[in-house]
XYZ file of C-alpha atoms in Angstrom:
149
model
C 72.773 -4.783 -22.821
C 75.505 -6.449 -20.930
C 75.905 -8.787 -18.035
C 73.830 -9.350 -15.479
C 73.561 -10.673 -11.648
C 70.256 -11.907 -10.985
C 67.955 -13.058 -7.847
C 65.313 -15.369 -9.078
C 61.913 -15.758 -7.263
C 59.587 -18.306 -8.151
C 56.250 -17.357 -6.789
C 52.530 -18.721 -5.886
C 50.716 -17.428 -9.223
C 47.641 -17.447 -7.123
C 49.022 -15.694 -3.782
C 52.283 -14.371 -4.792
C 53.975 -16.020 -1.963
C 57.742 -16.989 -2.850
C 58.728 -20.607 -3.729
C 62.296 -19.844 -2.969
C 65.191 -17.582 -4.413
C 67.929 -18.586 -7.142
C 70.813 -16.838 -8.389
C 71.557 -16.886 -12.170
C 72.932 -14.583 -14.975
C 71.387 -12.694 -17.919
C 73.523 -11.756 -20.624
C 71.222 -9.442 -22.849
C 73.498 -8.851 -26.361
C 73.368 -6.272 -29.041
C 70.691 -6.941 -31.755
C 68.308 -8.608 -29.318
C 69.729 -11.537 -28.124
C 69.812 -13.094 -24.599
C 71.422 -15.760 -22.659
C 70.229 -16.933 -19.151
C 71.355 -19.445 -16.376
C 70.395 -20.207 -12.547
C 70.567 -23.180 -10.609
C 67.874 -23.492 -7.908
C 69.595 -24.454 -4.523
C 69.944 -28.576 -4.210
C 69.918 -28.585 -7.892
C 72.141 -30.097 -10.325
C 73.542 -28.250 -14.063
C 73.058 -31.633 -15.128
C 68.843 -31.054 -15.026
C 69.026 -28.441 -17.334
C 70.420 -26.462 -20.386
C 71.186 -22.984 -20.071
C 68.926 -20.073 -21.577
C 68.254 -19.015 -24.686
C 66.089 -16.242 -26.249
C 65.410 -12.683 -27.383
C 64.605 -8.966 -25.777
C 62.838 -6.023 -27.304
C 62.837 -2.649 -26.043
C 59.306 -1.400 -25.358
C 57.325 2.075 -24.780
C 59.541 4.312 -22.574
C 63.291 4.155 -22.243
C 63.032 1.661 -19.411
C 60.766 -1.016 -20.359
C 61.721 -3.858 -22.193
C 60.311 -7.654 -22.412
C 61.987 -10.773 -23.252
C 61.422 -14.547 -23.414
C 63.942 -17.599 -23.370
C 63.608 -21.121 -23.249
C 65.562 -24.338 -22.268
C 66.001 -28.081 -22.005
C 64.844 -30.041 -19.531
C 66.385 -33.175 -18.585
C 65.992 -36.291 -15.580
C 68.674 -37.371 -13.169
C 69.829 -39.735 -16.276
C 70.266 -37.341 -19.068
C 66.818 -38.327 -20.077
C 65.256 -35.089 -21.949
C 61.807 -34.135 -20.254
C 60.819 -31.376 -22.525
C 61.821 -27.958 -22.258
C 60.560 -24.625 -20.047
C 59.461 -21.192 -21.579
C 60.159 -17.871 -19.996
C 57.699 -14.763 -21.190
C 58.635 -11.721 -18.859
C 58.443 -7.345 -18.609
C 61.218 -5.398 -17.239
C 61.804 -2.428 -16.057
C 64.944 -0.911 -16.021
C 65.890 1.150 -12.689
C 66.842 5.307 -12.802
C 70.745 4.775 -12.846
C 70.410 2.146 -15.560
C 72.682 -0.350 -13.429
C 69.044 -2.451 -11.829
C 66.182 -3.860 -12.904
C 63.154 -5.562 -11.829
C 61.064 -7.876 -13.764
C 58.075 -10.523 -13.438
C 57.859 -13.425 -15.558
C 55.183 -16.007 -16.791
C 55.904 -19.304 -16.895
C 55.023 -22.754 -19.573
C 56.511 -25.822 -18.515
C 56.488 -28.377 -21.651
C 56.959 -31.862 -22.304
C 58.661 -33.481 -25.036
C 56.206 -32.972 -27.786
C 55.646 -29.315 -26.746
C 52.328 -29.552 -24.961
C 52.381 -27.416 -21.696
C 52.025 -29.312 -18.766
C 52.624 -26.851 -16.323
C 52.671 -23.167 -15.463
C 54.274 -21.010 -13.259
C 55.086 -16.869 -12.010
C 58.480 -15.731 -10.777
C 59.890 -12.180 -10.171
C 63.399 -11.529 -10.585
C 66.071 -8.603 -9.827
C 68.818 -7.955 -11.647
C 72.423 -6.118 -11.447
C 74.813 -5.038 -13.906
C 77.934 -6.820 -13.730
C 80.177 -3.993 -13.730
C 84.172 -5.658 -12.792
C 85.742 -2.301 -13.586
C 83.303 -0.158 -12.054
C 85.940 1.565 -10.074
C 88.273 1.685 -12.521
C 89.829 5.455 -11.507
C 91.117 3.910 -8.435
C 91.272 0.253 -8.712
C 94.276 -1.590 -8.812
C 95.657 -1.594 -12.546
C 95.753 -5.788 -13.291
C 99.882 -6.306 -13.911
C 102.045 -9.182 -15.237
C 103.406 -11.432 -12.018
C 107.250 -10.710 -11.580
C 109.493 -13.257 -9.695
C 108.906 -11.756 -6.452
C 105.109 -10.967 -6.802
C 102.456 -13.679 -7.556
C 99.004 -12.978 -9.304
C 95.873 -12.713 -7.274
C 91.822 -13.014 -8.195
């Protein structure tokens, strides 16, 4: 569960070769709920909708698989049809990392796939407090200090 950093790689199903690499987020919620977004580089938030799907723990204490989907749209808003994300993870030792690999449906508006694809992706936990011993305690601005990110 939690927040997560992620480097996506879409790949060459036949040759594995990457396509190119795309940050995003993963938010995986309590009760088996997920919520995904990346932006390929050149790309516009406009072309698409974020993320949306489910997780399941599987056999061992770190695998797990989960599959979202979302909109597709053209440079005008028109919608194309939507994309569907099947993939396994696997959880690193420290809990804080994973690595997963992903199939791929690309669909058109009246759901017929029209497309496939493969991707790998790794992941980190979004931890902002991770130091929290010995970071900086946040603090309400006074007249003589200002507030900083």
């Amino acid at each position: 569960q939690g927040v997560w950093r992620t480097a996506v790689t879409p790949r060459n199903c036949e040759t594995g070769d990457a396509i190119l690499t795309l940050t995003g987020l993963f938010t995986f919620s309590q009760g088996g709920t997920m919520a995904e977004y990346g932006i390929g580089p050149g790309s516009s938030p406009a072309l698409r909708s974020p993320g949306h799907g489910v997780w399941q723990r599987e056999h061992g204490w770190q695998d797990y698989s989960f599959a979202f989907t979302y909109y597709r749209y053209n440079a005008s808003g028109v919608f194309l049809g939507s994309q569907k994300v099947r993939a396994t993870l696997e959880l690193g030792a420290g809990g804080d990392e994973f690595a997963s690999r992903s199939a791929i449906e690309i669909l058109d508006v009246s759901d017929n796939v029209i497309g496939t694809g493969c991707a790998t992706a790794v992941g980190t936990r979004f931890l902002p407090f991770a130091d929290a011993a010995t970071a900086e305690k946040p603090r309400a601005p006074t007249a003589t200090s200002r507030a900083t990110p």
